[in-house]
XYZ file of C-alpha atoms in Angstrom:
614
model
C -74.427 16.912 48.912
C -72.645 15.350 51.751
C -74.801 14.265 54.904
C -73.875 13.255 57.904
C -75.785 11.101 60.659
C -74.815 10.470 64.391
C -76.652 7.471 66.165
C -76.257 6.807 69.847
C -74.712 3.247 70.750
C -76.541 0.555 70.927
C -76.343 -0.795 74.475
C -76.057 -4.643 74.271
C -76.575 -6.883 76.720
C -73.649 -8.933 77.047
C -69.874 -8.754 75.848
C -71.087 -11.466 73.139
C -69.018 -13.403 71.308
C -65.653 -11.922 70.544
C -63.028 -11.958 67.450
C -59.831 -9.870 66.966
C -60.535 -6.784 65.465
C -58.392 -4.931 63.089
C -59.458 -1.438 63.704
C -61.454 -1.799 63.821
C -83.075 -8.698 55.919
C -82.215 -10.737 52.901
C -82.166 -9.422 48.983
C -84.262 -12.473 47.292
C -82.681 -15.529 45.705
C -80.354 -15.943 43.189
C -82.880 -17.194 40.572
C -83.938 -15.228 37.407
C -85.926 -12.607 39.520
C -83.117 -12.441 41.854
C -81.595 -8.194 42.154
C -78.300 -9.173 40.978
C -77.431 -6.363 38.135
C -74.127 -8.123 35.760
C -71.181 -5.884 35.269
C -72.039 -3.617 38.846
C -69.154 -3.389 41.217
C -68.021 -1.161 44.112
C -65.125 -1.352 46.379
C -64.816 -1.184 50.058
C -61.749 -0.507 52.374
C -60.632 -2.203 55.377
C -57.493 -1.690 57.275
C -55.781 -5.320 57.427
C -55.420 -8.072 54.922
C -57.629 -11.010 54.696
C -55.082 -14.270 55.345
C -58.044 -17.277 56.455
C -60.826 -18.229 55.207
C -60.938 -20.514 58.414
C -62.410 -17.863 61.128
C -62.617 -20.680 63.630
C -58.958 -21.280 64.494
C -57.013 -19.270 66.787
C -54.894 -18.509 64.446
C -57.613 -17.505 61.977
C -59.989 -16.089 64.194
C -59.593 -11.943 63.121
C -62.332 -9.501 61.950
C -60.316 -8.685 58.604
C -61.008 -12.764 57.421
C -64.589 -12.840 59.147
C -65.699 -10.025 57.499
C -65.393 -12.228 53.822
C -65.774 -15.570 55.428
C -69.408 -14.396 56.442
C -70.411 -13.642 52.687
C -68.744 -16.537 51.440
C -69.772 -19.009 53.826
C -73.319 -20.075 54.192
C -75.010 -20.864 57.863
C -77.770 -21.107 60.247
C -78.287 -17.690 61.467
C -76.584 -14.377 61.597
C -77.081 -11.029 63.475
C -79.093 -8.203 61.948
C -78.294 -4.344 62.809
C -80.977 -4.010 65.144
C -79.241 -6.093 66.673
C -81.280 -9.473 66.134
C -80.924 -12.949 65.626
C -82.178 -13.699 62.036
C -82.882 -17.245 61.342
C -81.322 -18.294 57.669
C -84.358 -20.401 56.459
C -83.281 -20.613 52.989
C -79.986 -21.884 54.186
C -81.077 -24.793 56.403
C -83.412 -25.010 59.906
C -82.979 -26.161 63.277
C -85.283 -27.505 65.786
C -85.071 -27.721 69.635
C -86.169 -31.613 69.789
C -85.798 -31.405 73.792
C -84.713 -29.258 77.155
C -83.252 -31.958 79.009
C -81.362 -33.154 77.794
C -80.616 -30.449 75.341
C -81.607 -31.979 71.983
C -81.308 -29.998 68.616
C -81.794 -31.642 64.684
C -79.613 -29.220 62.442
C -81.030 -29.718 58.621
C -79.704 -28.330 55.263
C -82.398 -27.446 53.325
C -82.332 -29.530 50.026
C -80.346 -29.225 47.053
C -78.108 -26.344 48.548
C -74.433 -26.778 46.688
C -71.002 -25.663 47.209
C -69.880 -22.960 44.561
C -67.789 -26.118 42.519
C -71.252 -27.976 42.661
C -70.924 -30.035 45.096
C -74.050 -30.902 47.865
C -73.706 -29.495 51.246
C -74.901 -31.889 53.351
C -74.079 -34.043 57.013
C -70.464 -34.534 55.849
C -69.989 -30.838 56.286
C -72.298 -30.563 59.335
C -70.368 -33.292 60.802
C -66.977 -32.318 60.295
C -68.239 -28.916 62.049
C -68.992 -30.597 64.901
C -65.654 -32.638 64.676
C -63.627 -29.460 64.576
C -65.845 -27.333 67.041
C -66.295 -29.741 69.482
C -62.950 -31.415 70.034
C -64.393 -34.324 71.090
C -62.255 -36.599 68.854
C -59.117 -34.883 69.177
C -55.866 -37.220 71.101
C -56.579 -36.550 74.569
C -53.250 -34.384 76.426
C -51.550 -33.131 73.150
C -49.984 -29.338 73.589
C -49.413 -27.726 70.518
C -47.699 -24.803 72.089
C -43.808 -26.401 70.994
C -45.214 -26.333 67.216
C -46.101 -22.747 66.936
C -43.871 -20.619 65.093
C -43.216 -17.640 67.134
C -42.409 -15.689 63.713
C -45.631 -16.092 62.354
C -48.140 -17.873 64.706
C -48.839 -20.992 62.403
C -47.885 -24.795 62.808
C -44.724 -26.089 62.166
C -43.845 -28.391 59.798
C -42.730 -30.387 62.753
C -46.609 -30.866 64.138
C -46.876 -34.285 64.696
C -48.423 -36.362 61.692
C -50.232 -38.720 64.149
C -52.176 -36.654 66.676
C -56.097 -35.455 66.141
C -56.385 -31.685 67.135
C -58.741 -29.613 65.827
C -57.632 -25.825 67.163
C -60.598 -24.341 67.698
C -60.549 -23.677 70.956
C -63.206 -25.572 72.239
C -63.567 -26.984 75.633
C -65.546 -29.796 77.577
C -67.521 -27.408 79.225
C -69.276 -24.972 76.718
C -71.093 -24.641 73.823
C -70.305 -27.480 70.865
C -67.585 -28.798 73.779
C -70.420 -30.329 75.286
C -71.620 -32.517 72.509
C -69.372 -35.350 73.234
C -71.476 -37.718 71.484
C -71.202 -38.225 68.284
C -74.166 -36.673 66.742
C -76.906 -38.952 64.980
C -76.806 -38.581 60.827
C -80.524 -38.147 59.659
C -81.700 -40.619 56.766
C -82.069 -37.606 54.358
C -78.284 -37.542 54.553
C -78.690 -33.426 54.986
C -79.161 -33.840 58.781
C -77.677 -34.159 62.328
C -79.022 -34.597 66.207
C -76.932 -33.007 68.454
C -76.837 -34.464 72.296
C -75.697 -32.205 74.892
C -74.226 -33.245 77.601
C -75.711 -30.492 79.834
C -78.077 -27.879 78.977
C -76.491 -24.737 77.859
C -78.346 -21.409 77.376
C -76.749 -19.623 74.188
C -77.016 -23.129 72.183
C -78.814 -21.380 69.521
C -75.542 -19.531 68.572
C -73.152 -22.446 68.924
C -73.668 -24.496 65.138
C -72.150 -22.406 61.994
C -73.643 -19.651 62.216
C -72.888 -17.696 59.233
C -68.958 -17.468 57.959
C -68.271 -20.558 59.894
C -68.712 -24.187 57.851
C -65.811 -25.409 55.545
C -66.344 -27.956 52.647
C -65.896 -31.171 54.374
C -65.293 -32.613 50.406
C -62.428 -30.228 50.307
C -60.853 -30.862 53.334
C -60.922 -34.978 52.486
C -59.332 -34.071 49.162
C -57.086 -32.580 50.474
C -55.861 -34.430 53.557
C -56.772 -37.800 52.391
C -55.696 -38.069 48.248
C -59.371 -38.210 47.081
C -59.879 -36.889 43.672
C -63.986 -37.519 43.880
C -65.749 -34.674 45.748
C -68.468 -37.013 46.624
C -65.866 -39.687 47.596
C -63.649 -37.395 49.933
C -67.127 -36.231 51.787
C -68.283 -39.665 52.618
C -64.762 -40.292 53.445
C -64.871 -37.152 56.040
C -68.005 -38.546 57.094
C -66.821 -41.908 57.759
C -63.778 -41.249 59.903
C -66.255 -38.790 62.083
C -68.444 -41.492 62.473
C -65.911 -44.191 63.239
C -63.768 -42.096 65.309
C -60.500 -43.073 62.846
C -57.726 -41.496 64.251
C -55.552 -42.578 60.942
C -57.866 -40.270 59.007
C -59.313 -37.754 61.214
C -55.199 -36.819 61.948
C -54.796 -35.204 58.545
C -58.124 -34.170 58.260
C -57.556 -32.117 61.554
C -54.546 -30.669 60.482
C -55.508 -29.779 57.204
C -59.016 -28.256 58.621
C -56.060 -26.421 60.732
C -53.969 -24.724 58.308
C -55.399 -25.507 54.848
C -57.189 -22.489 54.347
C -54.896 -19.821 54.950
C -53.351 -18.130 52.362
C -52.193 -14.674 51.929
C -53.049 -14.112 47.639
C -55.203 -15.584 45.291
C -53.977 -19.550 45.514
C -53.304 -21.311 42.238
C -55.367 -24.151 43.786
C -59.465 -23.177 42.809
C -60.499 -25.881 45.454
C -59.379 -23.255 48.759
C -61.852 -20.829 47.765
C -65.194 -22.733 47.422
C -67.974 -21.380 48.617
C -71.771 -21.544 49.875
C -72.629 -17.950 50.854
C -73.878 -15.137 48.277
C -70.207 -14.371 47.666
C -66.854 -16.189 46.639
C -63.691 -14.785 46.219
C -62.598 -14.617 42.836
C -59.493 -12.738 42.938
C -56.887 -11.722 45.976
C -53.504 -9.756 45.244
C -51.433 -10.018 48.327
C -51.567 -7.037 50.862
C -53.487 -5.002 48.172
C -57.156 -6.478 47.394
C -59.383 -9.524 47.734
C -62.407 -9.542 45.195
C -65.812 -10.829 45.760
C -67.856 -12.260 42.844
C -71.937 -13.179 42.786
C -71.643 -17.070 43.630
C -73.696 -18.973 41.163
C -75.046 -22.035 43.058
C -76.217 -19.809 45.700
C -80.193 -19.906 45.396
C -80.668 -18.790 49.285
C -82.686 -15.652 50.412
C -79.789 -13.208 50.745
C -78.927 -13.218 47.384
C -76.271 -10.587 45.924
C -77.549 -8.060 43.971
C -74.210 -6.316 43.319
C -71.929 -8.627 40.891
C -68.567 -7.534 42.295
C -67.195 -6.166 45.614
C -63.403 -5.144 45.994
C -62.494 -5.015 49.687
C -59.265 -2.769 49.602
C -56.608 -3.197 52.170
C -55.468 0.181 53.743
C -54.249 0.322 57.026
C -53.633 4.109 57.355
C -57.117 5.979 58.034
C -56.196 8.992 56.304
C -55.415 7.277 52.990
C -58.624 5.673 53.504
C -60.461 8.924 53.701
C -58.260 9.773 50.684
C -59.199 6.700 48.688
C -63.083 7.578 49.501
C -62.966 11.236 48.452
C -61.138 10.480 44.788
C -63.765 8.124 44.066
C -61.353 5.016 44.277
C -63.103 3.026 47.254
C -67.263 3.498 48.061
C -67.773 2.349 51.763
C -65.107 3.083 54.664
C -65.314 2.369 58.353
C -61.342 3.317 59.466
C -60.459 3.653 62.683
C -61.698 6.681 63.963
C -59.376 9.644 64.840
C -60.051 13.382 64.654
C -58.283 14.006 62.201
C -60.463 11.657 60.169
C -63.589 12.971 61.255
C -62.416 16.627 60.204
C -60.988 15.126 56.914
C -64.825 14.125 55.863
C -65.966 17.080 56.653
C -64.583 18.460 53.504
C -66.098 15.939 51.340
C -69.150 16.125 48.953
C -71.332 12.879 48.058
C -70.737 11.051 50.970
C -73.114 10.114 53.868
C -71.220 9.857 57.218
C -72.505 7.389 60.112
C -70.559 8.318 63.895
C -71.512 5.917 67.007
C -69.816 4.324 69.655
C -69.193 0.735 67.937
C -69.274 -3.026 69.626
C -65.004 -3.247 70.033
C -62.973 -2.463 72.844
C -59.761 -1.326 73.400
C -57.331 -3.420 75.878
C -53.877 -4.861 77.307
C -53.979 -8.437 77.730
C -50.453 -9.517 79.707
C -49.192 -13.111 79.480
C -49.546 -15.101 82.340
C -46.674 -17.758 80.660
C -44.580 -18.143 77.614
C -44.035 -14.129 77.204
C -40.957 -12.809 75.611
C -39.143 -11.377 78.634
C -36.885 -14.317 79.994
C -37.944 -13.847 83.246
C -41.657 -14.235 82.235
C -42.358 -11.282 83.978
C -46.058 -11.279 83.650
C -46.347 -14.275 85.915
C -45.184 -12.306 88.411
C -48.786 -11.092 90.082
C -46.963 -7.896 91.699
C -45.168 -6.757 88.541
C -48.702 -7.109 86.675
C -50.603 -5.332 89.060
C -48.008 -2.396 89.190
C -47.680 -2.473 85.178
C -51.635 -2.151 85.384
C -50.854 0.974 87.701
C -48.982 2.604 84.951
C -51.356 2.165 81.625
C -52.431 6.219 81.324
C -56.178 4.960 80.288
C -57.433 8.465 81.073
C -54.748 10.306 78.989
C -55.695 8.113 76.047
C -59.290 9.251 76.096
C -58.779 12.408 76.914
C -55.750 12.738 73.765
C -57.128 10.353 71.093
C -61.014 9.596 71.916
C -62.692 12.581 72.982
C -61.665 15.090 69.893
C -63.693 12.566 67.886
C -67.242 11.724 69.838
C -66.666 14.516 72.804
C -67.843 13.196 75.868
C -69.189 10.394 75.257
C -65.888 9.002 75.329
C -65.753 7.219 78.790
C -63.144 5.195 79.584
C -64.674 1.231 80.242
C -64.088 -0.338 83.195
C -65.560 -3.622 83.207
C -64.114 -6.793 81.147
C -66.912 -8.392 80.850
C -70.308 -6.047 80.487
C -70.546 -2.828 77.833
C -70.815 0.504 78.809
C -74.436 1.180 79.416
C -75.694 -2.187 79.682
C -77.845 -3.583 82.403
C -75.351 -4.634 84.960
C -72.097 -2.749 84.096
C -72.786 -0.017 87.018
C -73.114 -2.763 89.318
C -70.307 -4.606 88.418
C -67.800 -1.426 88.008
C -68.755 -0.723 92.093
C -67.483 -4.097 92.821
C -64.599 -5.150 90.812
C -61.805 -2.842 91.643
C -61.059 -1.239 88.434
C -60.988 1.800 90.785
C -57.713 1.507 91.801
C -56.442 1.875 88.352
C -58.494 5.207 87.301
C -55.459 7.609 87.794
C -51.698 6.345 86.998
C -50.066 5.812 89.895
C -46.279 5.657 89.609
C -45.103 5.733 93.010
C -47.239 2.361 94.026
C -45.874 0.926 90.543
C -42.314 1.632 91.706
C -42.960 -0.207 95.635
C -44.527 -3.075 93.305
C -41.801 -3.280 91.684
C -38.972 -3.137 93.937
C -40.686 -5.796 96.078
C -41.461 -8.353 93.250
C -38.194 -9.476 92.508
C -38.152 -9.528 88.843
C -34.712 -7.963 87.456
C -35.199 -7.579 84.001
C -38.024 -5.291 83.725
C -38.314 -5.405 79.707
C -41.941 -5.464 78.544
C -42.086 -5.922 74.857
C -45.766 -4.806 73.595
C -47.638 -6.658 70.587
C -49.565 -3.887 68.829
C -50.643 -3.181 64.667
C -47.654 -0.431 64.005
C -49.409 0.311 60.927
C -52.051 2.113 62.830
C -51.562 5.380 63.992
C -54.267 5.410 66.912
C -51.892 2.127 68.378
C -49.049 3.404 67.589
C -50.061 6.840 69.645
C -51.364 4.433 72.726
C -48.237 2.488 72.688
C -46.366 5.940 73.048
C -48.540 7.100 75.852
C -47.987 3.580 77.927
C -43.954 3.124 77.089
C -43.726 7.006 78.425
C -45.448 6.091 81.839
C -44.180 2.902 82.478
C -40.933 4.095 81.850
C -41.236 6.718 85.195
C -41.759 3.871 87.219
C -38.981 1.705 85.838
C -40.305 -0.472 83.351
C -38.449 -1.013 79.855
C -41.220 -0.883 77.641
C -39.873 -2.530 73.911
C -41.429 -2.041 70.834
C -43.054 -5.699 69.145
C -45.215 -3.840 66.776
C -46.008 -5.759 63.975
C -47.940 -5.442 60.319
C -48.917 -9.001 61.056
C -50.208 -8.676 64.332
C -53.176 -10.639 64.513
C -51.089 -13.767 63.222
C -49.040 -13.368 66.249
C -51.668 -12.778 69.570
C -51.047 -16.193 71.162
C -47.809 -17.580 70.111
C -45.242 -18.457 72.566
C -42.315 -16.284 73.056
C -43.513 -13.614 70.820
C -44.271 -10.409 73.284
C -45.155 -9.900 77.065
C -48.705 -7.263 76.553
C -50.385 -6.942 73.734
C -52.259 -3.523 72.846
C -55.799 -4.428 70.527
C -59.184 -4.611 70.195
C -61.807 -7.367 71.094
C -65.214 -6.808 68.727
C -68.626 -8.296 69.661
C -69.977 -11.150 67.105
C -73.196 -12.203 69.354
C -75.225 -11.170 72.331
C -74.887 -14.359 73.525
C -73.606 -14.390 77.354
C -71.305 -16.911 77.316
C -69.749 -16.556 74.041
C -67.585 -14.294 75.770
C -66.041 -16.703 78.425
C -63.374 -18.336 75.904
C -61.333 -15.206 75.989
C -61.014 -15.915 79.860
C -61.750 -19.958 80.468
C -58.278 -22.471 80.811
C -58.088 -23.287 76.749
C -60.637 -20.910 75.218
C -60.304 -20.176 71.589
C -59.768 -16.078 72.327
C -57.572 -17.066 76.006
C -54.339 -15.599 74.443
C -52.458 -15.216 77.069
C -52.422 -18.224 79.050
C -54.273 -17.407 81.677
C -56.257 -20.174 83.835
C -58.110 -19.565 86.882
C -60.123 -21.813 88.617
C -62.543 -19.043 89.890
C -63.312 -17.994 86.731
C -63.281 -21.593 85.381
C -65.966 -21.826 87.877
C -68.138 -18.900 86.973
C -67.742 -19.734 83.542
C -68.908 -23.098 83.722
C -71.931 -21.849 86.078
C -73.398 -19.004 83.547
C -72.785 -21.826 80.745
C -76.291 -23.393 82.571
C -77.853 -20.487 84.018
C -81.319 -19.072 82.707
C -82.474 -16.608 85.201
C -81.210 -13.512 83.858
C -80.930 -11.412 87.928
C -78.608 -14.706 88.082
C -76.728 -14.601 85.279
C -75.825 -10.468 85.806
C -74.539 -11.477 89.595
C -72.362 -14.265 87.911
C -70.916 -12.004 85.316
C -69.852 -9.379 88.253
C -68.914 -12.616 89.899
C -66.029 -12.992 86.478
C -65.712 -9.397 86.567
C -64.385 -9.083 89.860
C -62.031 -12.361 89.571
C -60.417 -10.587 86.670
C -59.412 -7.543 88.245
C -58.143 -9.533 91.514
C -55.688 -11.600 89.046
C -54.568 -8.017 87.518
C -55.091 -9.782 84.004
C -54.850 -6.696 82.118
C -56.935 -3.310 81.557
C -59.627 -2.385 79.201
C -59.580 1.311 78.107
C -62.629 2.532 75.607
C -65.284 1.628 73.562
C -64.449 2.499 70.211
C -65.509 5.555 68.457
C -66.993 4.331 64.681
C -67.346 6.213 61.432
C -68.693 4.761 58.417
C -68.618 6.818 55.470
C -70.248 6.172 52.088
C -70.654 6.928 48.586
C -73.360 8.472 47.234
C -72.381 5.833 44.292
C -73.586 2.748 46.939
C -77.246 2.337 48.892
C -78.595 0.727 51.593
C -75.510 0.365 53.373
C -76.487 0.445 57.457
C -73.771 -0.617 59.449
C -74.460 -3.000 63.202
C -72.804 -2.881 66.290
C -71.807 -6.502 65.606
C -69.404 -7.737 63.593
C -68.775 -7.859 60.586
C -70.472 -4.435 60.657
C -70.916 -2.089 58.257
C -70.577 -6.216 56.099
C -73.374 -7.494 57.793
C -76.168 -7.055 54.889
C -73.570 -6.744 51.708
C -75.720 -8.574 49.484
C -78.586 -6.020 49.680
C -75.800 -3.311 48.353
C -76.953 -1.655 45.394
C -75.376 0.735 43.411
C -77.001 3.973 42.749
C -77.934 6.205 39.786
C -74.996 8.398 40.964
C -72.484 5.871 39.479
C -73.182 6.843 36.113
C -73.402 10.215 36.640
């Protein structure tokens, strides 16, 4: 019998932290009374191919590679679907040594291993805080000339001598301000951090779950150490001694090392800590997840094997679901994929407004256009005229959640949470409610810009985008824009790189409720600032809520970055995303979060039913 459930959206309290999206309590340890039941598998869907296990680099930094990297990646914490912070005990602990200054010990509990058998220990925590800190990297180096604007990676012409670690990090937030190099405990499985600064989401800032690569790995590889103990101390040692001769092609292996886009011949890229490692990947089709057996932590797997199944096109997901090929779906929601379920049997169906939102970023610099037209504050402001945001509710939102579907109007807070009524009175997103082609056109004319080409990043293998980016080339076109087409399969690759489009079209999903794990979408340098925009307003705020407790503070500040935004036209958000999860009677306890990675978030208490040998 099919059933279907509707649950109101969960109102969070901040943006949180934010990763690219593609749309879209532990199980007991791994020991002999662990769940885990040999020979069970299911398969889940997603719409974009995995292609990092390194979800800290900009290039790297997408839902469809978070979503594994958080099962096969052991860490500190992770988010619940409540949504709560959960503490990962089993895992490790950290303690808050002192307030001021801001003093935490980070410690891995004892004999946690690697999936090849290897101990985790400082050399990995260190090399975390090499890599998310920056603090080591050659002061002044712009990688900007050694990004290929095919594809988003390095060059092969990246300089060999240069430490830079692109994560995105910045002197003044989160792991940024540890300059100092930590202390190493004398259990070897420790590590003091010393901020510079107190900062009020440092609970969230140390790999968290998904998050901390094999330092061993990384020294094989970038240093020519066949020992895995060897090549840890050696990571170790050039963190501690600040060797630039080492830490060069340690960086830029930690930069680019893990990517890969099928199952590499090399065993050593895929070792893991978490409950999961992957065990098999066919390019663009499938990336399989086996039980990891070193894990001995609390969130043990008690299915063997999980399939996550690539397939873009919703439909065919719904399709894949209903002939019993995949077990758990969450595509992006359309109504023609709501009314598709309702025709199927033996499926439960979960509809909610989700954590992502739907937005146009425009480059401030380095856009496609040859006249950089986005740095043009007229000729943003009147392209920001012409986005029909109300037309794409009303045509692709609504028919699927009714009207609930609001368009959002804040970049920083969530639709319903405290402060976003507050902040939508003061920020100005007003004046862009209703198109308005005639004040585009005056913008326009007066800006000076000649070439009025706007080429548009967007996933062209999803209908929903490909259906906005009709809507927006039809307006913008009435007012005299040349709206191009830079849709792209490999999208996500491409949000950053130099050269490659003038707006991109996608969606930002909520990892944390942190409040400033936001900011590095919008601070000079953040990880998630895409599109080269630097303000020193914003700079300002951002660097202000970094130290603020007082919550009646910390909302006036975020209206504060709210309302700088909209002044500087730097793009429009348009709606919270609709979500549907649907699953198999085949699969239990499958309850999806608000946060990324979703419907993922508690895959190792998966367990496959009685249907599935019915």
């Amino acid at each position: 019998m099919r059933i279907k459930r509707i649950s109101a959206a969960v109102a969070l309290t901040a943006a949180g932290a934010l990763v690219i999206s593609g749309c879209a309590a532990g199980g007991g340890d791994n020991g002999d009374d662990s769940g885990l039941v040999e020979g069970s598998s299911i398969t889940a869907a997603w719409n974009q191919a995995f292609y990092s296990m390194n979800g800290n680099t900009s290039f790297g930094n997408a839902t469809a590679n978070n979503n594994i990297n958080y099962l096969v990646l052991d860490g500190f914490n992770y988010y619940n679907n409540t949504p709560e912070l959960v503490k990962n005990t089993s895992f490790g602990s950290y303690e808050l040594v002192s307030e001021d200054p801001l003093v935490v010990t980070y410690t891995i509990a004892e004999g946690k291993k690697w999936s090849d058998g290897t101990p985790i220990d400082a050399a990995d925590l260190m090399l975390y805080w090499a890599a998310e800190s920056r603090s080591l990297d050659t002061p002044d180096f712009d990688p900007a000339d050694f990004t290929d604007p095919d594809t988003g990676e390095f060059t092969d012409a990246f300089p060999t001598d240069v430490v830079y670690f692109d994560s995105g990090a910045t002197p003044t937030s989160g792991l940024g301000l540890v300059s100092e190099t930590p202390e190493v405990g004398e259990d070897g499985r420790s590590v003091t951090l010393t901020y510079d600064e107190p900062f009020v989401d440092w609970e969230l800032t140390f790999a968290t779950m998904g998050e901390m690569l094999p330092a061993h790995i990384v020294g094989k590889k970038a240093l020519g150490i066949d020992d895995n103990e060897e090549a840890a101390q050696a990571v170790l040692d050039a963190v501690q001694s600040n060797e630039a001769a080492d830490l060069a092609p340690i960086s830029s292996w930690w930069n680019s090392g893990f990517n890969f886009t099928e199952m590499p011949d090399d065993p050593d890229l895929v070792v893991a800590s978490g409950p999961y490692m992957i065990s098999d990947y066919v390019a663009d089709q499938y990336v399989t997840l086996t039980a990891n057996p070193e894990y001995t932590g609390d969130n043990g797997a008690n299915i063997e094997e999980i399939t996550i199944r690539f397939i873009p096109d919703p439909l065919a997901a719904v399709q894949a679901l209903e002939n019993g090929e995949v077990d758990i779906i969450q595509p992006q929601a359309t109504a023609d994929i709501t009314t598709a379920l309702d025709g199927i049997d033996g499926i439960t169906v979960d509809t909610s407004l989700g954590g992502t939102y739907e937005h146009v970023d425009l480059q401030f610099d380095q856009g496609k256009n040859p006249e950089n037209i986005f740095s043009n504050p007229q000729v943003r402001e009147a392209f920001m005229k012409v986005i029909p945001r109300q037309e794409i509710v009303d045509t692709l939102i609504k028919p699927i959640i009714g009207d609930e579907a609001i368009v959002r109007n804040s970049q920083i807070f969530v639709p319903g949470a405290e402060g976003y009524d507050e902040s939508v009175a003061a920020n100005g997103s007003d004046a862009y409610a209703d198109v308005d082609i005639e004040g585009a056109k005056a913008l326009l004319a007066s800006s000076g810009i000649t070439d009025t080409s706007v080429c548009i990043l967007y996933a062209s293998n999803n209908p929903r985008r490909v259906n906005e980016f009709a809507l927006i080339q039809a307006s913008a076109a009435q007012a005299g824009f040349n709206v191009t087409d830079c849709g792209s399969t490999e999208w996500g690759g491409l949000l950053g790189t130099p050269g490659a489009y003038d707006a991109s079209l996608f969606g930002w999903q909520s990892t944390s409720l942190g409040v400033t794990n936001s900011l590095p979408t919008f601070e000079t340098g953040g990880i998630n600032n895409l599109n080269f925009y630097s303000s020193p307003a914003v700079d300002e705020a951002v660097s202000a809520l970094n130290t603020e407790f007082d919550e009646d503070a910390k909302i006036d500040l975020q209206i504060d970055l709210d309302t700088a935004l909209w002044s500087d036209f730097y793009g429009v958000t348009i709606f919270q995303f609709p979500e549907v999860t649907a699953i198999s009677d085949r699969v239990t306890n499958v309850e999806s979060s608000i946060l990324a990675p979703t419907v993922f978030w508690n895959a190792w208490d998966w367990e496959v039913t009685d249907a599935a040998s019915e």
